[in-house]
Amino acid sequence: GCGTKFVAPPEGEEAGEAEEGRGDAERSIVRDLHAEPLARRAFKRFLHLEIVACLSGGAGGSSAFGVLELVGGTEDKQLRLRPGITFHFYSSSVPCGNASIKRWAKGGQGPEARLAEGLAPDQYPQPGHSKILFHARAEGQICFLEKCAARATPAGEVGADWPAGTRPFDGQFLRSCAGGVGRRALLTCSDKLAIWNVLGLQGRALLEVLPPIFVETCTIGRKFSAAHCARALCCRLQDFIPGRVADLQDPFRIHHVAVLGCSEKLDSGVYDGEGVGADFSDASCLAWALGDEAAEVLDGRTGLTMQGGTSLIAGPTFRALCSSWRMHLGLGGQRATAAENHVPLAEAHVQAKRLLEAHIVKQCVLCKGTCSGDANGGAAPKRGETSCRVSAPSPETVVPPPSDELVAAIGRLVRC
């Protein structure tokens, strides 16, 4: 994926003044055209095509590129990754959002760089992340952000130094819009990567036939800092694990990824910020899936192709691909709804997504005032309210008071 755009709501829509009849159009556009979501959508397209190829009689029951294989036979209606297949994420620059906030930790290459020494070219280090004490929650240390028009936060407000084009997420994952179609909040790429490290890259539909797929490493080009990337992409959800979150089931839990920097950059250009050293005026965005003859060019202003058509990575196209492999498996052409789907993994995914959203609202939403809420979530803050959720550190991360001996030692040092 290659892109820097997103399709913002029309003026007045978030205030409930959207024009009628736009429901079908909403379902057909790709709203987030940043590189990371485009890459993930292209990867989902690749998986759909691989499933179709595998079920169409690939050699030895494997897919076109040998990534998937049938478990048993077609009658078992299940596939899996072939042994030894792993997936790795690369971004030419640090993902927008929390990972780009260089505060609350020291920069550097991190433990994975040392663990990578001496490894063969086809090997990679395991994550070396220690549990983090989040001491600056009220400052937004682990908060989620959403994409917005690039404008400054009014002086004096919490978050006045957020990265350009972002603002604190208010906890409303689903917003109403035209035609009764719910519109998901446009979270930043750091937040989306963190969510994918819990729920997998594949989405719910593919869980009917395929286990969840997680990336093993995340490699960053420009502006890489291991501590900040680890915090943003996985560690701020370090407590989202079975045993810490009621009713959460494996394999849906936070999967820590090895965060790595590049010795070779994608290009030699330098971006100094504030629009210097980069040109964001071109609306063209690219998406390519292995197996496609060429990259598809999308219009970042509309979320459609440059010719005004529906993209190969848009919802309607995914639904058509899903219908294709469902027909091969005798499951019927239409994808089952969450209520109808009795596949254990799909049910667990729905439950995990609900729990994750509640966890994010409780732990990772910044507020202007005091907050409350139970550990498993509650009502999200309403638009316009002056208070939302910022929870106190969990019992494991509360810093104990200093001992009498430590206080006395500090007193002696002060007197000296």
Coordinates of C-alpha atoms in Angstrom, one line a residue:
G1 CA 0.0 0.0 0.0
C2 CA 1.1 3.5 -0.7
G3 CA -0.9 6.5 0.4
T4 CA -1.4 9.5 2.7
K5 CA -5.1 10.3 2.4
F6 CA -8.4 9.6 4.1
V7 CA -11.9 10.4 3.2
A8 CA -13.3 12.8 5.9
P9 CA -17.1 13.0 6.5
P10 CA -18.8 15.8 4.6
E11 CA -19.3 19.1 6.5
G12 CA -22.1 18.8 9.1
E13 CA -22.3 15.0 8.9
E14 CA -20.9 14.3 12.3
A15 CA -23.5 16.8 13.7
G16 CA -26.3 14.7 12.2
E17 CA -26.9 16.7 9.1
A18 CA -25.8 14.2 6.4
E19 CA -27.7 14.2 3.1
E20 CA -29.9 11.2 2.6
G21 CA -29.4 8.3 0.2
R22 CA -25.6 8.0 0.6
G23 CA -25.8 4.6 2.4
D24 CA -24.8 2.4 -0.6
A25 CA -22.0 4.8 -1.5
E26 CA -20.6 4.6 2.0
R27 CA -20.3 0.9 1.7
S28 CA -18.4 1.1 -1.5
I29 CA -15.6 3.5 -0.7
V30 CA -12.3 2.9 1.0
R31 CA -12.2 5.6 3.6
D32 CA -8.7 5.2 5.0
L33 CA -6.1 5.4 2.3
H34 CA -3.0 5.6 4.5
A35 CA -0.4 3.1 3.5
E36 CA -0.8 0.7 6.4
P37 CA -4.6 0.1 6.0
L38 CA -4.2 -0.2 2.2
A39 CA -1.5 -2.9 2.8
R40 CA -3.8 -4.7 5.2
R41 CA -6.7 -4.6 2.7
A42 CA -4.4 -5.8 -0.1
F43 CA -3.3 -8.7 2.2
K44 CA -6.9 -9.6 2.9
R45 CA -7.6 -9.7 -0.9
F46 CA -4.5 -11.9 -1.3
L47 CA -5.9 -14.4 1.3
H48 CA -9.3 -14.5 -0.3
L49 CA -7.7 -15.2 -3.7
E50 CA -5.5 -17.9 -2.2
I51 CA -8.5 -19.6 -0.6
V52 CA -10.3 -19.6 -4.0
A53 CA -7.2 -21.0 -5.7
C54 CA -6.8 -23.7 -3.0
L55 CA -10.4 -24.8 -3.3
S56 CA -10.3 -24.8 -7.1
G57 CA -7.9 -27.7 -7.2
G58 CA -4.4 -26.3 -6.6
A59 CA -1.6 -28.8 -6.7
G60 CA -1.6 -31.0 -3.7
G61 CA -4.5 -29.0 -2.2
S62 CA -2.3 -25.9 -1.8
S63 CA -3.0 -22.4 -2.9
A64 CA -1.5 -20.5 -5.9
F65 CA 1.5 -19.3 -4.0
G66 CA 1.8 -22.2 -1.6
V67 CA 0.8 -20.2 1.4
L68 CA -2.4 -22.1 2.4
E69 CA -3.3 -25.8 2.4
L70 CA -6.4 -27.8 3.1
V71 CA -6.8 -29.5 6.4
G72 CA -8.1 -33.0 5.6
G73 CA -10.2 -32.4 2.5
T74 CA -12.8 -30.0 1.1
E75 CA -15.4 -31.7 3.2
D76 CA -13.7 -30.5 6.4
K77 CA -14.1 -26.9 5.2
Q78 CA -10.9 -25.7 6.9
L79 CA -7.5 -24.3 5.7
R80 CA -4.3 -23.3 7.4
L81 CA -1.0 -21.7 6.8
R82 CA 1.6 -24.1 5.5
P83 CA 4.4 -24.9 8.0
G84 CA 7.1 -22.3 8.1
I85 CA 5.0 -19.4 6.6
T86 CA 5.2 -16.2 8.7
F87 CA 4.2 -12.7 7.9
H88 CA 6.1 -9.4 8.5
F89 CA 5.0 -5.8 8.3
Y90 CA 7.1 -3.0 6.8
S91 CA 6.4 0.7 6.8
S92 CA 8.8 3.2 5.1
S93 CA 8.1 5.7 8.0
V94 CA 6.7 5.5 11.5
P95 CA 2.9 4.9 11.6
C96 CA 0.9 8.0 12.3
G97 CA -0.5 8.4 15.8
N98 CA 0.9 7.2 19.1
A99 CA 4.1 5.7 17.6
S100 CA 5.1 9.1 16.3
I101 CA 4.9 10.8 19.7
K102 CA 8.5 10.7 21.0
R103 CA 7.8 11.2 24.7
W104 CA 7.8 9.2 27.9
A105 CA 10.7 7.0 26.8
K106 CA 14.2 7.1 25.4
G107 CA 14.7 6.5 21.7
G108 CA 17.1 4.0 20.2
Q109 CA 17.1 0.6 18.4
G110 CA 15.8 -1.4 21.4
P111 CA 16.4 -5.0 22.5
E112 CA 15.4 -6.6 19.2
A113 CA 18.4 -5.0 17.5
R114 CA 20.8 -6.9 19.9
L115 CA 18.8 -10.1 19.6
A116 CA 19.0 -9.9 15.8
E117 CA 22.8 -9.9 15.8
G118 CA 24.2 -13.1 14.3
L119 CA 20.9 -14.3 12.8
A120 CA 20.7 -15.6 9.3
P121 CA 18.9 -13.5 6.6
D122 CA 15.8 -15.7 6.9
Q123 CA 15.6 -15.5 10.7
Y124 CA 14.2 -12.7 12.9
P125 CA 14.3 -11.9 16.7
Q126 CA 11.6 -12.6 19.1
P127 CA 10.0 -9.6 20.9
G128 CA 12.1 -8.4 23.9
H129 CA 9.5 -6.2 25.6
S130 CA 9.3 -5.7 29.3
K131 CA 6.2 -4.7 31.1
I132 CA 5.8 -1.0 31.0
L133 CA 4.8 1.3 33.9
F134 CA 2.4 3.8 32.3
H135 CA 3.2 6.9 34.5
A136 CA 1.7 9.5 32.2
R137 CA -1.7 8.3 31.2
A138 CA -3.2 11.7 31.8
E139 CA -0.8 13.2 29.3
G140 CA -1.9 10.7 26.6
Q141 CA 0.9 8.2 27.0
I142 CA -1.3 5.3 25.8
C143 CA -4.2 7.1 24.3
F144 CA -5.8 6.3 21.0
L145 CA -6.1 9.0 18.4
E146 CA -8.3 9.5 15.3
K147 CA -7.5 11.1 12.0
C148 CA -8.9 14.5 11.3
A149 CA -8.3 17.5 9.1
A150 CA -4.9 19.0 9.8
R151 CA -5.6 21.8 12.2
A152 CA -4.1 22.9 15.4
T153 CA -5.8 22.0 18.7
P154 CA -6.9 25.2 20.5
A155 CA -4.2 26.5 22.8
G156 CA -4.6 25.4 26.4
E157 CA -6.6 22.2 25.6
V158 CA -5.3 18.7 26.5
G159 CA -3.5 17.4 23.4
A160 CA -2.4 20.7 22.0
D161 CA 0.8 18.9 20.9
W162 CA -0.8 15.9 19.2
P163 CA 0.7 15.0 15.8
A164 CA -0.7 17.1 12.9
G165 CA -3.9 15.6 11.5
T166 CA -4.9 13.8 14.7
R167 CA -7.0 14.4 17.8
P168 CA -7.8 12.3 20.9
F169 CA -10.3 9.5 20.2
D170 CA -13.5 10.1 22.1
G171 CA -14.4 6.5 22.6
Q172 CA -17.2 6.3 20.0
F173 CA -16.2 3.5 17.7
L174 CA -19.4 3.7 15.6
R175 CA -20.9 7.0 14.5
S176 CA -24.2 7.5 12.7
C177 CA -24.2 8.7 9.1
A178 CA -26.4 8.9 6.1
G179 CA -28.9 6.2 5.1
G180 CA -28.6 4.6 8.6
V181 CA -25.1 3.2 7.8
G182 CA -22.8 3.1 10.8
R183 CA -19.4 4.7 10.2
R184 CA -16.4 3.5 12.1
A185 CA -14.2 6.0 13.7
L186 CA -11.0 6.6 11.7
L187 CA -8.3 5.6 14.1
T188 CA -4.7 6.3 13.4
C189 CA -2.4 3.7 11.9
S190 CA -0.7 3.1 15.2
D191 CA -4.0 2.2 16.8
K192 CA -5.1 0.0 13.9
L193 CA -1.8 -2.0 14.1
A194 CA -2.3 -2.4 17.8
I195 CA -5.9 -3.7 17.2
W196 CA -4.6 -6.1 14.4
N197 CA -2.1 -7.4 16.9
V198 CA -5.0 -8.6 19.0
L199 CA -7.6 -9.6 16.5
G200 CA -5.4 -10.6 13.6
L201 CA -5.1 -9.2 10.0
Q202 CA -7.8 -11.4 8.5
G203 CA -11.0 -10.0 9.7
R204 CA -14.0 -12.0 10.8
A205 CA -15.2 -13.5 7.5
L206 CA -12.1 -15.5 6.8
L207 CA -12.2 -17.1 10.3
E208 CA -14.9 -19.4 8.9
V209 CA -12.1 -21.4 7.2
L210 CA -8.8 -20.0 8.4
P211 CA -7.2 -19.4 11.8
P212 CA -6.3 -15.8 12.7
I213 CA -3.0 -14.5 11.2
F214 CA -0.7 -12.2 13.2
V215 CA 2.5 -10.5 12.1
E216 CA 5.7 -11.5 13.7
T217 CA 7.8 -8.3 13.2
C218 CA 7.2 -4.7 12.3
T219 CA 10.0 -3.0 10.5
I220 CA 10.1 0.8 10.3
G221 CA 12.1 3.0 7.9
R222 CA 12.3 6.7 8.8
K223 CA 11.9 8.1 12.3
F224 CA 12.1 4.7 14.0
S225 CA 12.3 4.5 17.8
A226 CA 12.0 1.1 19.3
A227 CA 10.5 2.1 22.7
H228 CA 7.9 4.4 21.2
C229 CA 6.9 1.9 18.5
A230 CA 6.7 -1.0 21.0
R231 CA 4.5 1.1 23.3
A232 CA 2.1 2.1 20.4
L233 CA 1.9 -1.2 18.5
C234 CA 1.5 -3.6 21.3
C235 CA 2.7 -2.8 24.8
R236 CA -0.1 -0.3 25.7
L237 CA -2.5 -3.2 25.4
Q238 CA -0.2 -5.4 27.5
D239 CA -3.0 -6.3 30.0
F240 CA -5.4 -7.4 27.2
I241 CA -4.8 -11.1 27.8
P242 CA -6.9 -14.0 29.1
G243 CA -6.9 -14.0 32.9
R244 CA -6.7 -10.2 33.0
V245 CA -9.8 -9.7 30.9
A246 CA -12.9 -11.7 31.8
D247 CA -14.3 -13.9 29.0
L248 CA -11.4 -13.3 26.7
Q249 CA -10.3 -16.5 24.8
D250 CA -7.1 -17.4 23.1
P251 CA -5.9 -16.9 20.4
F252 CA -7.3 -13.3 20.7
R253 CA -5.0 -11.5 23.0
I254 CA -2.2 -8.9 22.5
H255 CA 0.6 -10.4 20.4
H256 CA 3.8 -8.5 20.9
V257 CA 5.8 -7.9 17.7
A258 CA 9.5 -7.5 17.3
V259 CA 10.0 -3.9 16.3
L260 CA 13.0 -3.3 14.0
G261 CA 14.6 -0.4 12.2
C262 CA 16.1 -0.4 8.7
S263 CA 19.8 -0.1 7.7
E264 CA 18.6 0.7 4.2
K265 CA 16.0 3.4 3.6
L266 CA 13.3 3.2 1.0
D267 CA 14.6 6.5 -0.5
S268 CA 17.1 9.2 0.4
G269 CA 14.5 12.0 0.9
V270 CA 14.3 13.9 4.1
Y271 CA 11.1 15.1 5.7
D272 CA 11.5 17.9 8.2
G273 CA 7.9 18.2 9.2
E274 CA 5.4 21.0 8.7
G275 CA 5.2 20.1 5.0
V276 CA 8.9 20.6 4.3
G277 CA 10.5 17.8 2.3
A278 CA 7.3 16.0 1.2
D279 CA 4.5 16.6 -1.2
F280 CA 1.1 15.4 -0.1
S281 CA -0.9 17.2 -2.8
D282 CA -1.1 14.1 -5.1
A283 CA -4.4 12.3 -4.5
S284 CA -3.2 9.0 -6.0
C285 CA -2.9 6.1 -3.6
L286 CA -1.8 2.6 -4.6
A287 CA -2.7 -0.9 -3.5
W288 CA -1.4 -4.2 -4.8
A289 CA -1.9 -7.8 -3.8
L290 CA 0.4 -10.6 -4.8
G291 CA -1.3 -12.2 -7.8
D292 CA -2.6 -8.9 -9.3
E293 CA -1.0 -7.8 -12.6
A294 CA -0.6 -4.2 -11.4
A295 CA -1.2 -2.0 -8.5
E296 CA -4.6 -0.4 -8.4
V297 CA -4.7 3.4 -8.3
L298 CA -7.3 4.9 -5.9
D299 CA -8.4 8.5 -5.6
G300 CA -7.6 9.7 -2.0
R301 CA -10.3 12.3 -2.3
T302 CA -13.2 9.9 -2.9
G303 CA -12.1 6.4 -1.8
L304 CA -12.9 5.1 -5.3
T305 CA -10.7 4.2 -8.2
M306 CA -9.5 7.1 -10.4
Q307 CA -12.2 6.1 -12.9
G308 CA -14.9 6.4 -10.1
G309 CA -15.3 2.6 -9.7
T310 CA -15.4 0.4 -6.7
S311 CA -11.9 -0.7 -5.6
L312 CA -10.6 -4.3 -5.6
I313 CA -10.0 -3.8 -1.8
A314 CA -13.4 -2.3 -1.0
G315 CA -16.2 -4.1 1.0
P316 CA -18.4 -5.2 -2.0
T317 CA -15.4 -6.8 -3.7
F318 CA -14.5 -8.7 -0.5
R319 CA -18.1 -9.9 -0.2
A320 CA -18.0 -11.2 -3.7
L321 CA -14.8 -13.1 -3.1
C322 CA -16.2 -14.5 0.2
S323 CA -19.3 -15.7 -1.7
S324 CA -17.0 -17.4 -4.2
W325 CA -15.2 -19.6 -1.7
R326 CA -18.3 -20.2 0.3
M327 CA -19.9 -21.7 -2.7
H328 CA -16.9 -24.0 -3.2
L329 CA -17.4 -25.2 0.3
G330 CA -21.1 -25.6 0.1
L331 CA -21.7 -22.9 2.7
G332 CA -24.0 -20.8 0.5
G333 CA -23.1 -17.6 -1.2
Q334 CA -23.9 -15.2 1.6
R335 CA -21.5 -14.6 4.5
A336 CA -23.1 -15.5 7.8
T337 CA -23.9 -12.7 10.1
A338 CA -22.4 -12.5 13.6
A339 CA -25.6 -13.9 15.1
E340 CA -25.8 -16.7 12.6
N341 CA -22.2 -17.7 12.6
H342 CA -21.5 -20.6 14.9
V343 CA -17.9 -21.1 13.9
P344 CA -16.1 -21.0 17.3
L345 CA -13.2 -18.8 16.1
A346 CA -15.6 -16.3 14.5
E347 CA -17.7 -16.2 17.7
A348 CA -14.6 -15.7 19.8
H349 CA -13.5 -12.9 17.4
V350 CA -16.8 -11.1 17.9
Q351 CA -16.5 -11.4 21.6
A352 CA -12.8 -10.3 21.6
K353 CA -13.6 -7.3 19.5
R354 CA -16.3 -6.2 21.9
L355 CA -14.0 -6.7 24.9
L356 CA -11.2 -4.9 23.2
E357 CA -13.3 -1.8 22.4
A358 CA -14.4 -1.7 26.1
H359 CA -10.8 -2.1 27.2
I360 CA -9.7 0.8 24.9
V361 CA -12.5 3.1 26.1
K362 CA -11.5 2.4 29.7
Q363 CA -7.7 2.5 29.4
C364 CA -6.8 4.4 26.3
V365 CA -9.2 7.3 26.0
L366 CA -8.0 10.7 27.2
C367 CA -10.3 13.1 29.0
K368 CA -10.6 16.6 30.1
G369 CA -12.0 15.8 33.5
T370 CA -12.6 12.9 35.9
C371 CA -13.6 9.5 34.8
S372 CA -15.4 6.4 35.9
G373 CA -16.3 2.9 34.6
D374 CA -15.9 -0.7 35.4
A375 CA -13.0 -2.8 34.2
N376 CA -15.0 -4.4 31.4
G377 CA -16.2 -1.2 29.9
G378 CA -19.4 0.7 30.0
A379 CA -21.0 3.5 28.0
A380 CA -18.6 5.4 25.9
P381 CA -18.4 9.2 26.5
K382 CA -20.9 11.2 24.5
R383 CA -19.9 13.8 22.1
G384 CA -19.6 17.2 23.8
E385 CA -19.2 15.9 27.3
T386 CA -16.3 17.3 29.3
S387 CA -15.4 14.0 30.9
C388 CA -14.4 10.7 29.4
R389 CA -12.3 7.8 30.5
V390 CA -8.8 7.7 31.9
S391 CA -8.4 4.9 34.4
A392 CA -5.9 4.6 37.2
P393 CA -3.0 2.2 36.7
S394 CA -3.9 -1.4 37.2
P395 CA -2.9 -2.9 40.6
E396 CA 0.2 -4.5 39.0
T397 CA 1.5 -1.1 37.9
V398 CA 0.8 1.0 41.0
V399 CA 4.1 2.3 42.4
P400 CA 4.4 1.6 46.1
P401 CA 5.3 4.4 48.5
P402 CA 9.0 4.8 49.3
S403 CA 10.3 3.0 52.3
D404 CA 11.5 4.9 55.5
E405 CA 15.1 3.9 54.7
L406 CA 14.8 5.4 51.2
V407 CA 13.3 8.7 52.6
A408 CA 16.1 8.9 55.1
A409 CA 18.8 8.3 52.5
I410 CA 17.3 11.0 50.2
G411 CA 17.2 13.4 53.2
R412 CA 20.9 12.8 53.8
L413 CA 21.7 13.5 50.2
V414 CA 19.8 16.7 50.3
R415 CA 21.6 18.0 53.4
C416 CA 24.9 17.2 51.7

